[in-house]
Coordinates of C-alpha atoms and ligand atoms in Angstrom, one line a residue:
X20 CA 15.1 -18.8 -29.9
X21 CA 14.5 -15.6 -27.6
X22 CA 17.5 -14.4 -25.9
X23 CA 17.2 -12.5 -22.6
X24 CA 17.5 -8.8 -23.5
X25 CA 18.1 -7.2 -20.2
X26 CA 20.8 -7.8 -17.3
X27 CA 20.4 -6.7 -14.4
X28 CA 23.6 -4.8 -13.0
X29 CA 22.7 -3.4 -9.2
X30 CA 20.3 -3.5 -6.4
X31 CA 19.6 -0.9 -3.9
X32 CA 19.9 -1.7 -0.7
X33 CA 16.8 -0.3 1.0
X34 CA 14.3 -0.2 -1.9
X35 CA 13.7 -2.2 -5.0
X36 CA 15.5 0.4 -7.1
X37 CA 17.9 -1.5 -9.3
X38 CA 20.3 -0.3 -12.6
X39 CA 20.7 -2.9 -15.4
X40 CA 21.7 -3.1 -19.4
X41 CA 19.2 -3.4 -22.3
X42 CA 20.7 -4.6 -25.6
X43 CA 19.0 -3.5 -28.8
X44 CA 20.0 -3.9 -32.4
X45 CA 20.8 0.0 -32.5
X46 CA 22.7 -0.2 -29.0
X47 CA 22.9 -0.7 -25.3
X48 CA 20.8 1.4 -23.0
X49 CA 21.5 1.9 -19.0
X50 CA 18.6 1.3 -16.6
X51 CA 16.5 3.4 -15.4
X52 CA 15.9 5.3 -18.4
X53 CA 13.6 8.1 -19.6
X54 CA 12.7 8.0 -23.4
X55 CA 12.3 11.3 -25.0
X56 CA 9.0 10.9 -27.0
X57 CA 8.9 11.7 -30.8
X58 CA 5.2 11.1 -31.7
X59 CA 5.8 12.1 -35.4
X60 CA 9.4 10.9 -36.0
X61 CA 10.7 13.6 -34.6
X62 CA 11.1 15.1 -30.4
X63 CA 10.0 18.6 -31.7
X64 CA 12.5 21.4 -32.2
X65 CA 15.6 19.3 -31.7
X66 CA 17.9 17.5 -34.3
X67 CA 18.9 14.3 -33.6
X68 CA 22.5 15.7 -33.2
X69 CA 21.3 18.0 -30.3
X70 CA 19.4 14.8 -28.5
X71 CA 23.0 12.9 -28.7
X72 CA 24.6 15.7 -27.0
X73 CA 22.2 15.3 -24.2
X74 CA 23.1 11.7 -23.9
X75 CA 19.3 10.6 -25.2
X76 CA 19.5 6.5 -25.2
X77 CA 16.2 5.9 -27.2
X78 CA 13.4 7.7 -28.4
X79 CA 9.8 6.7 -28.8
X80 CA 7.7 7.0 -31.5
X81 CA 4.2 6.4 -32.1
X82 CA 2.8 3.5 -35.2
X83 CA -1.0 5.2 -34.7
X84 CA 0.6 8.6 -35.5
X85 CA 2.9 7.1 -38.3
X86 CA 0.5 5.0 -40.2
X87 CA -1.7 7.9 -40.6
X88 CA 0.9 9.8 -41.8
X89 CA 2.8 9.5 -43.7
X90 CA 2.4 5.8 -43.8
X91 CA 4.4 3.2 -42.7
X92 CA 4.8 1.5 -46.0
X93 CA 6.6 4.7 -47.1
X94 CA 8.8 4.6 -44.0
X95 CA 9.5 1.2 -44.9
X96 CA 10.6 2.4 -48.2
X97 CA 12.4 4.8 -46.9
X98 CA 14.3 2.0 -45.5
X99 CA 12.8 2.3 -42.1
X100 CA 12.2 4.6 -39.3
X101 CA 15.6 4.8 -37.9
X102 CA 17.2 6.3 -42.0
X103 CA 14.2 8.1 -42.3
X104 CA 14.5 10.1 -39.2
X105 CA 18.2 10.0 -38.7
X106 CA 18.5 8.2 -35.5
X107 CA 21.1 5.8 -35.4
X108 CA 20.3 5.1 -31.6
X109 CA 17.5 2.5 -30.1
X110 CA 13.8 3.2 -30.9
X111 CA 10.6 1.9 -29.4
X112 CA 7.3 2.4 -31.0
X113 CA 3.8 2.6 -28.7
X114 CA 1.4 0.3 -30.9
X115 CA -1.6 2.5 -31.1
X116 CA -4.0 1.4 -29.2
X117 CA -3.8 4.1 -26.4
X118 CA -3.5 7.0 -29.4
X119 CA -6.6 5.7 -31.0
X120 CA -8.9 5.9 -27.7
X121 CA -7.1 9.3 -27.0
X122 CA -7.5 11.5 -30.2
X123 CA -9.6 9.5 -32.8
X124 CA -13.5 11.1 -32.2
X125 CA -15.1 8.1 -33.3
X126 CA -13.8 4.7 -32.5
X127 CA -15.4 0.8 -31.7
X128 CA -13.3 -1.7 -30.3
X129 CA -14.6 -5.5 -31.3
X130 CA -12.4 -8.7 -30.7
X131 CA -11.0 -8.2 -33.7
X132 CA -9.3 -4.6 -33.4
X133 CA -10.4 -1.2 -33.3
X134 CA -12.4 0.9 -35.7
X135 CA -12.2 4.8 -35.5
X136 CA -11.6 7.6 -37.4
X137 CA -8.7 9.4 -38.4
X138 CA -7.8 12.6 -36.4
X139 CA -6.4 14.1 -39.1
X140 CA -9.0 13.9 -42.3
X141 CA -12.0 11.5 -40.3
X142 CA -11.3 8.5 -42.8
X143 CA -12.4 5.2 -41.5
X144 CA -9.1 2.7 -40.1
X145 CA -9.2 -0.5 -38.5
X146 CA -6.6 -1.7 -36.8
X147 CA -6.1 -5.3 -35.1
X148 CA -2.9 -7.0 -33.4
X149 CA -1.8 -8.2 -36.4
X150 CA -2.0 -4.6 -37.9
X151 CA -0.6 -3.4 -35.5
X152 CA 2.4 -5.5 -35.2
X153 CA 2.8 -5.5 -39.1
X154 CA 2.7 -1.3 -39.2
X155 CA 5.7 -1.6 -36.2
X156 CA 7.7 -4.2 -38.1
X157 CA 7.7 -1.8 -41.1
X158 CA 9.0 1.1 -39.1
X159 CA 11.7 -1.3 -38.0
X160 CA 11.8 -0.4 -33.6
X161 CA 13.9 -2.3 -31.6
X162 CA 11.6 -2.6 -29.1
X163 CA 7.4 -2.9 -30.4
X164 CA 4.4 -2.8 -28.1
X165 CA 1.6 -5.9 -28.2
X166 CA -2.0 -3.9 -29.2
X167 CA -3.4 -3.2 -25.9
X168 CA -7.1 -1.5 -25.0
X169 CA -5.6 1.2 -22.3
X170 CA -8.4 1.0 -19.8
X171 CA -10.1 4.7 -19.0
X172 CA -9.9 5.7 -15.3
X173 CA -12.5 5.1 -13.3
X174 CA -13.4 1.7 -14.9
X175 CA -15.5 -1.0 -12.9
X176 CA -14.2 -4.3 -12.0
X177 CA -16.3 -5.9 -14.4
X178 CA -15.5 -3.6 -17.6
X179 CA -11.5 -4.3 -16.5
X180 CA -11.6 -7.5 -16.0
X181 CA -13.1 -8.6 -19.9
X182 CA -11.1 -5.5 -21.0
X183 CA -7.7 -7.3 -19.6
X184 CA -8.8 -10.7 -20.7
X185 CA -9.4 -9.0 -24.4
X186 CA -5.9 -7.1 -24.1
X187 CA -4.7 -11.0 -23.2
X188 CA -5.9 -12.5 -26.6
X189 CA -4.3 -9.5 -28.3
X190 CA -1.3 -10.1 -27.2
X191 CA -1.3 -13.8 -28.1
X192 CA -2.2 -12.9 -31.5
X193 CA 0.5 -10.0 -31.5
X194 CA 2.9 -12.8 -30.3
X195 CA 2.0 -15.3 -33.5
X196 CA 1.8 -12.3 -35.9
X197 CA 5.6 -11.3 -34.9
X198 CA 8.3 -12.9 -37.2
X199 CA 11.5 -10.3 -36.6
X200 CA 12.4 -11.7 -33.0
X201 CA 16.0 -11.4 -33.7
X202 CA 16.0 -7.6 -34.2
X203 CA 12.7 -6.5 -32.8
X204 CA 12.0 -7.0 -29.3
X205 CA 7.7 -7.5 -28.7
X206 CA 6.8 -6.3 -25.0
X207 CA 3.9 -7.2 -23.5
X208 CA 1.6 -4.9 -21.8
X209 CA 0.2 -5.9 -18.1
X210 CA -3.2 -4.0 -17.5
X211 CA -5.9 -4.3 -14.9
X212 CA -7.0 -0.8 -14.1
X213 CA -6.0 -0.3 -9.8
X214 CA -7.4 -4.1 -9.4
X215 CA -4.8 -6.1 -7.4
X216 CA -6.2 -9.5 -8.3
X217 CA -6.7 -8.1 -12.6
X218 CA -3.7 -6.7 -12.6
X219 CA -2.4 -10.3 -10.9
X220 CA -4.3 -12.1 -14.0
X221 CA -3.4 -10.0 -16.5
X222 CA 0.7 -10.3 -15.7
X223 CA 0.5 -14.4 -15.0
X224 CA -1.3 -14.5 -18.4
X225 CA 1.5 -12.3 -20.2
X226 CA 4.2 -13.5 -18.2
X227 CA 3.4 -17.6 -19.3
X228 CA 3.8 -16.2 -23.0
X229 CA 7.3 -15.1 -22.0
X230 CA 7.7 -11.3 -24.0
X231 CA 11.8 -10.2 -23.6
X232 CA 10.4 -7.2 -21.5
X233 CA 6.5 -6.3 -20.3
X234 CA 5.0 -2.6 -20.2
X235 CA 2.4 -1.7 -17.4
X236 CA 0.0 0.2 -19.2
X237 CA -3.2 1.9 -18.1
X238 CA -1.8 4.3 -15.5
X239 CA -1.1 8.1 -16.1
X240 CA -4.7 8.4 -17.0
X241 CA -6.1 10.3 -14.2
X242 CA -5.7 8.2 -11.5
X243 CA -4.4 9.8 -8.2
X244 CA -1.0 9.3 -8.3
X245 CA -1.0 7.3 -4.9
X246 CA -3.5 4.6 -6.5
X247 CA -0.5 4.4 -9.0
X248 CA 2.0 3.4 -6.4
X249 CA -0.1 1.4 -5.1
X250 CA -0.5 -0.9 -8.3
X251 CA 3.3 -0.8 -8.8
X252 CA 3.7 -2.1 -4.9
X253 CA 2.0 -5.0 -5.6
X254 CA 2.7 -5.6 -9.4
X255 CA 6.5 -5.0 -9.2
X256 CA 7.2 -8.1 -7.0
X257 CA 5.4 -10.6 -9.6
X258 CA 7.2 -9.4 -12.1
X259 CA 10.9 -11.3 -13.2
X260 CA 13.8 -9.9 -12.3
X261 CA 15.7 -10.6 -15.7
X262 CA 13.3 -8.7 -17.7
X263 CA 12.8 -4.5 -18.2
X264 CA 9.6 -2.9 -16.5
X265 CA 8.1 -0.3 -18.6
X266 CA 5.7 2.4 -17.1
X267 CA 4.2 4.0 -19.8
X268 CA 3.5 7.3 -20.5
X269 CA 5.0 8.5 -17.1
X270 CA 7.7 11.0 -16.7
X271 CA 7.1 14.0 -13.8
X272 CA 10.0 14.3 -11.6
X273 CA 8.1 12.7 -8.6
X274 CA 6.3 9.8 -10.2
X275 CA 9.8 8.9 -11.8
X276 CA 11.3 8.8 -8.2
X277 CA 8.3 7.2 -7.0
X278 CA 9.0 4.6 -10.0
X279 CA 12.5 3.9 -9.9
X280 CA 12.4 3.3 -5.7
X281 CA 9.5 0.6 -6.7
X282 CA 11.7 -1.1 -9.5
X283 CA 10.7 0.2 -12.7
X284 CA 13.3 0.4 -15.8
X285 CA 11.7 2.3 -18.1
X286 CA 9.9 5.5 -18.8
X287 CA 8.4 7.8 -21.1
X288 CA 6.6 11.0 -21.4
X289 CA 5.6 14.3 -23.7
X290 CA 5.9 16.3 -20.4
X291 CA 9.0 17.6 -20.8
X292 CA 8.7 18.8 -24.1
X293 CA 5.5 19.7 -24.2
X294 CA 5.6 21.9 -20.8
X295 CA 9.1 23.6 -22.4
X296 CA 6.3 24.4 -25.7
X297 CA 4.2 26.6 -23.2
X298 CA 7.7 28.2 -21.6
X299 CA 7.3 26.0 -18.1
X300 CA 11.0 24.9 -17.2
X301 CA 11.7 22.0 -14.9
X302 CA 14.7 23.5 -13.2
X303 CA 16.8 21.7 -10.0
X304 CA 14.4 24.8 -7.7
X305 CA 11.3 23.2 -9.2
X306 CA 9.2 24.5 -11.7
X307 CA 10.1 28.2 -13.5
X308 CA 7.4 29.7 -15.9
X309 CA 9.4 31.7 -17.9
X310 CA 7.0 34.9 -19.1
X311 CA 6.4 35.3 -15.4
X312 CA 7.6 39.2 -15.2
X313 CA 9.6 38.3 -12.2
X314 CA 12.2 37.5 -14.9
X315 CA 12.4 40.1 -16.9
X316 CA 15.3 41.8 -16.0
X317 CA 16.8 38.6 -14.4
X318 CA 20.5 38.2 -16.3
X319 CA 21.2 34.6 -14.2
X320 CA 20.9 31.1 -16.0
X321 CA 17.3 29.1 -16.1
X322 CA 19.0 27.1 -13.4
X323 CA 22.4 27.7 -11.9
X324 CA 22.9 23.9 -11.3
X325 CA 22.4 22.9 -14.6
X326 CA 25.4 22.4 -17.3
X327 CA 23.0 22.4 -20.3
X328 CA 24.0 24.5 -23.4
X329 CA 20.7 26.9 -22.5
X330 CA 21.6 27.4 -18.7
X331 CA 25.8 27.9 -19.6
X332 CA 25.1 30.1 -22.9
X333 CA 21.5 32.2 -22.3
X334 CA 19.9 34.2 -19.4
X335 CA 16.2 34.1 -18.1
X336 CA 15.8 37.5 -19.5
X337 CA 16.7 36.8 -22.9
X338 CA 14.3 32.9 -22.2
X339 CA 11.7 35.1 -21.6
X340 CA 12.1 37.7 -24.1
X341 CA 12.5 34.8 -26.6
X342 CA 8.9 33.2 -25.6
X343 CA 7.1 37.2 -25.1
X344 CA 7.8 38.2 -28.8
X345 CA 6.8 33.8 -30.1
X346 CA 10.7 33.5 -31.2
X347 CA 11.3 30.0 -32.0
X348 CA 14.5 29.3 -30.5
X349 CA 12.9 29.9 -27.1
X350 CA 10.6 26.7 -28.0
X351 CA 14.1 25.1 -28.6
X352 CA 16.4 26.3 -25.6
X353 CA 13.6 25.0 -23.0
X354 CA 13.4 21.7 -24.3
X355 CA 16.6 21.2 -24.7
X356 CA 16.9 21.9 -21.2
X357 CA 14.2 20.1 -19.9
X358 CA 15.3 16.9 -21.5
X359 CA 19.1 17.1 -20.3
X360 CA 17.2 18.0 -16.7
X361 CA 15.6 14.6 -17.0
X362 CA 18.0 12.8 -18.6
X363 CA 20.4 13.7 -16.1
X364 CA 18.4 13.2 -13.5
X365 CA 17.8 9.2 -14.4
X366 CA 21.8 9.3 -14.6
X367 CA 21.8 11.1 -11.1
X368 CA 19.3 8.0 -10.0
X369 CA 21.5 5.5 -11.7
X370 CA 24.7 6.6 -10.5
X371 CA 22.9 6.7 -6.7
X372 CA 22.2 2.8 -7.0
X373 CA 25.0 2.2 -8.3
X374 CA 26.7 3.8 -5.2
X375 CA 23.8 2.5 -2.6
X376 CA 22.5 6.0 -1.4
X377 CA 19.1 5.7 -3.5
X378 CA 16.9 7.0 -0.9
X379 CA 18.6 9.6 0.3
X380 CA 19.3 10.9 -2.8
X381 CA 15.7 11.1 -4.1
X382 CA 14.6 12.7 -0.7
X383 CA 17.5 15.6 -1.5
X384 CA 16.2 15.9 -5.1
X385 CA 12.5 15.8 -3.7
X386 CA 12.9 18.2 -1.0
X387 CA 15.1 20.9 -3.1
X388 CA 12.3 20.2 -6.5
X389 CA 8.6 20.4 -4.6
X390 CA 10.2 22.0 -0.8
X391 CA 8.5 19.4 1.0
X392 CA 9.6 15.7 2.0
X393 CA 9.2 12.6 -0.4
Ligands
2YO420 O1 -1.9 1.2 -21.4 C1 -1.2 1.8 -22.3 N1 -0.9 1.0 -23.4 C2 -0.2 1.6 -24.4 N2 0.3 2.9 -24.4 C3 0.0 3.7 -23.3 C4 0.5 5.0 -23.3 C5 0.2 5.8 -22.2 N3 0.4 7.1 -21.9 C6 -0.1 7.3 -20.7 N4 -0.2 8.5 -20.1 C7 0.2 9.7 -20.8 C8 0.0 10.8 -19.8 N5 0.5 12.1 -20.4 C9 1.0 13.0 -19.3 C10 1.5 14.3 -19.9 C11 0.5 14.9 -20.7 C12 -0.1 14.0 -21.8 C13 -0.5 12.7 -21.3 N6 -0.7 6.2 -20.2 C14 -0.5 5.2 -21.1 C15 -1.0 3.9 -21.1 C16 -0.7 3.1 -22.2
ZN421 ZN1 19.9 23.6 -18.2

């Protein structure tokens, strides 16, 4: 027997912004929530004692990246992801499909799965729902995602439509495959490109199979942002209220705020991290690209609003010094900023529903972040 997972706690007032509680085997986690992203088992350059200090909830980690290596039959032995990696918080693992269609070179999807190459060597893989969900049971997520073809952007109405029906028989046969109900929590993933009536069919087709919790996939591929929006305006409202939205692969400041005020309770992206790599900080002033010689001699924190342990202990100067002579610790001092700036903005965003002054305080956040209004 399936047992709700999710509770919803608050409503804003003047949007359909809302807070709420998802239980997991590994812990509780507060709604709306950004998951740090830790495609090889690991959010790179920080230990998992340095992500609970920023008051990370759950991580995501990818099967497609762990099946290839280094297999999740020795993560398994290893007695699962959550030993192997240290993380005795919540995990949710992506279930491939979008990283197979985004780095394998060569790849052909058939009913029964995909075929493609491996990025790393070129062998030949195939994987199908079944794989899929067999590879996440092994690695032992709390939450697992049903194998799901992430529609390109632009598609046509035609290609989408016998892409979503596809992705709908996946997810049936992801459903049947799964056995670990108790302890791992399968998600369905609502597709449909920026088609109001195929994203309509594919959520009534996934939401009569009745998955604890439903992603919407195949956005953050290129669309504009606003045809983004748009889908979540009308997807949002068919959606049950009792169960946790997941917009995947999404995590800029603005299409978070843009997310939350629509009703979604769940996010993730490598954005953060991966912008902190290249020295771009997301600071409470908007962006700061650290190496920019404005900076050089500046002795004030990354961001004087921010607590973090890199704005209280470290100057721009010495950020930028760090990243000019390819010193490692600069690599970790921005992320660990830029996640705390997310995470605490999602707290900011929780606490602000919580108190029934959503939209004003997303307008304040917007306005200070990009200088013009939401
Ligand atoms: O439809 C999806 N099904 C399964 N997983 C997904 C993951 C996704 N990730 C994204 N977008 C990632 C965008 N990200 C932005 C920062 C730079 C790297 C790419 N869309 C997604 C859709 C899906
Ligand atoms: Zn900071």
């Amino acid at each position: 027997m399936k047992k709700n997972i999710f509770q919803q706690t608050a409503v804003s007032s003047e949007s359909k912004g809302r807070t709420g509680l998802l239980t997991t085997t590994h812990g509780q986690i507060e709604t709306p929530i950004f998951m740090p992203v830790g495609t090889q088992a690991t959010v790179k350059t920080m230990t998992p004692e340095e992500l609970k200090t920023i008051h990370t909830q759950i991580l995501l980690s990818n099967t497609y990246h762990l099946y290839m290596r280094p297999g999740h039959d020795l993560v398994a032995r290893a007695g699962g992801l959550h030993s192997f990696m240290n993380w005795p918080g919540p995990i949710l693992t992506d279930s491939g499909g979008f990283q197979v269609f985004s780095l394998g070179p060569l790849r052909k999807i058939t009913e029964e799965g995909v075929a493609f190459q491996s990025h790393i060597d070129g062998s030949r893989h195939f994987i199908s729902p079944e794989k899929s969900v067999e590879i996440q049971n092994s690695l032992g997520a709390d939450i697992i995602m049903a194998f799901d073809e992430c529609i390109p952007y632009p598609a046509d109405h035609e290609y989408v439509l016998h892409s979503v029906d596809r992705t709908t028989r996946w997810a049936k046969r992801c459903f049947d495959a799964h056995n670990r109900w108790d302890d791992q929590h399968l998600f369905g993933i609502i597709q449909g490109g920026i088609f109001h009536d195929l994203r309509q069919r594919s959520a009534e087709a996934l939401l009569a199979m009745d998955f604890p919790g439903y992603g919407i996939g195949g956005l953050s591929v290129g669309e504009p942002k606003e045809s983004m929006y748009d889908v979540l305006d009308h997807l949002i409202p068919q959606m049950p209220q009792d169960k946790p939205r997941y917009l995947m692969g999404v995590g800029s400041p603005d299409c978070l705020i843009h997310g939350v005020l629509r009703g979604v309770d769940m996010f993730d992206c490598v954005l953060p991290t991966r912008i902190a790599r290249n020295g771009t900080a997301m600071t409470s002033m908007g962006q700061v690209v650290i190496k920019n010689a404005v900076h050089t001699e500046a002795f004030e924190p990354l961001d004087p609003n921010c607590d973090c342990y890199t704005c209280q202990n470290y100057s721009r100067a010495y950020l930028r010094h760090l990243f000019k002579a390819n010193e490692i610790l600069g690599l970790r001092l921005l992320t660990w900023h830029n996640l705390h700036f997310l995470l605490h903005l999602m707290k900011t965003l929780r606490q602000a529903i919580t108190e029934d002054h959503l939209v004003e305080t997303c307008r304040a956040f917007y306005l200070q972040y990009y200088g013009k209004p939401l």
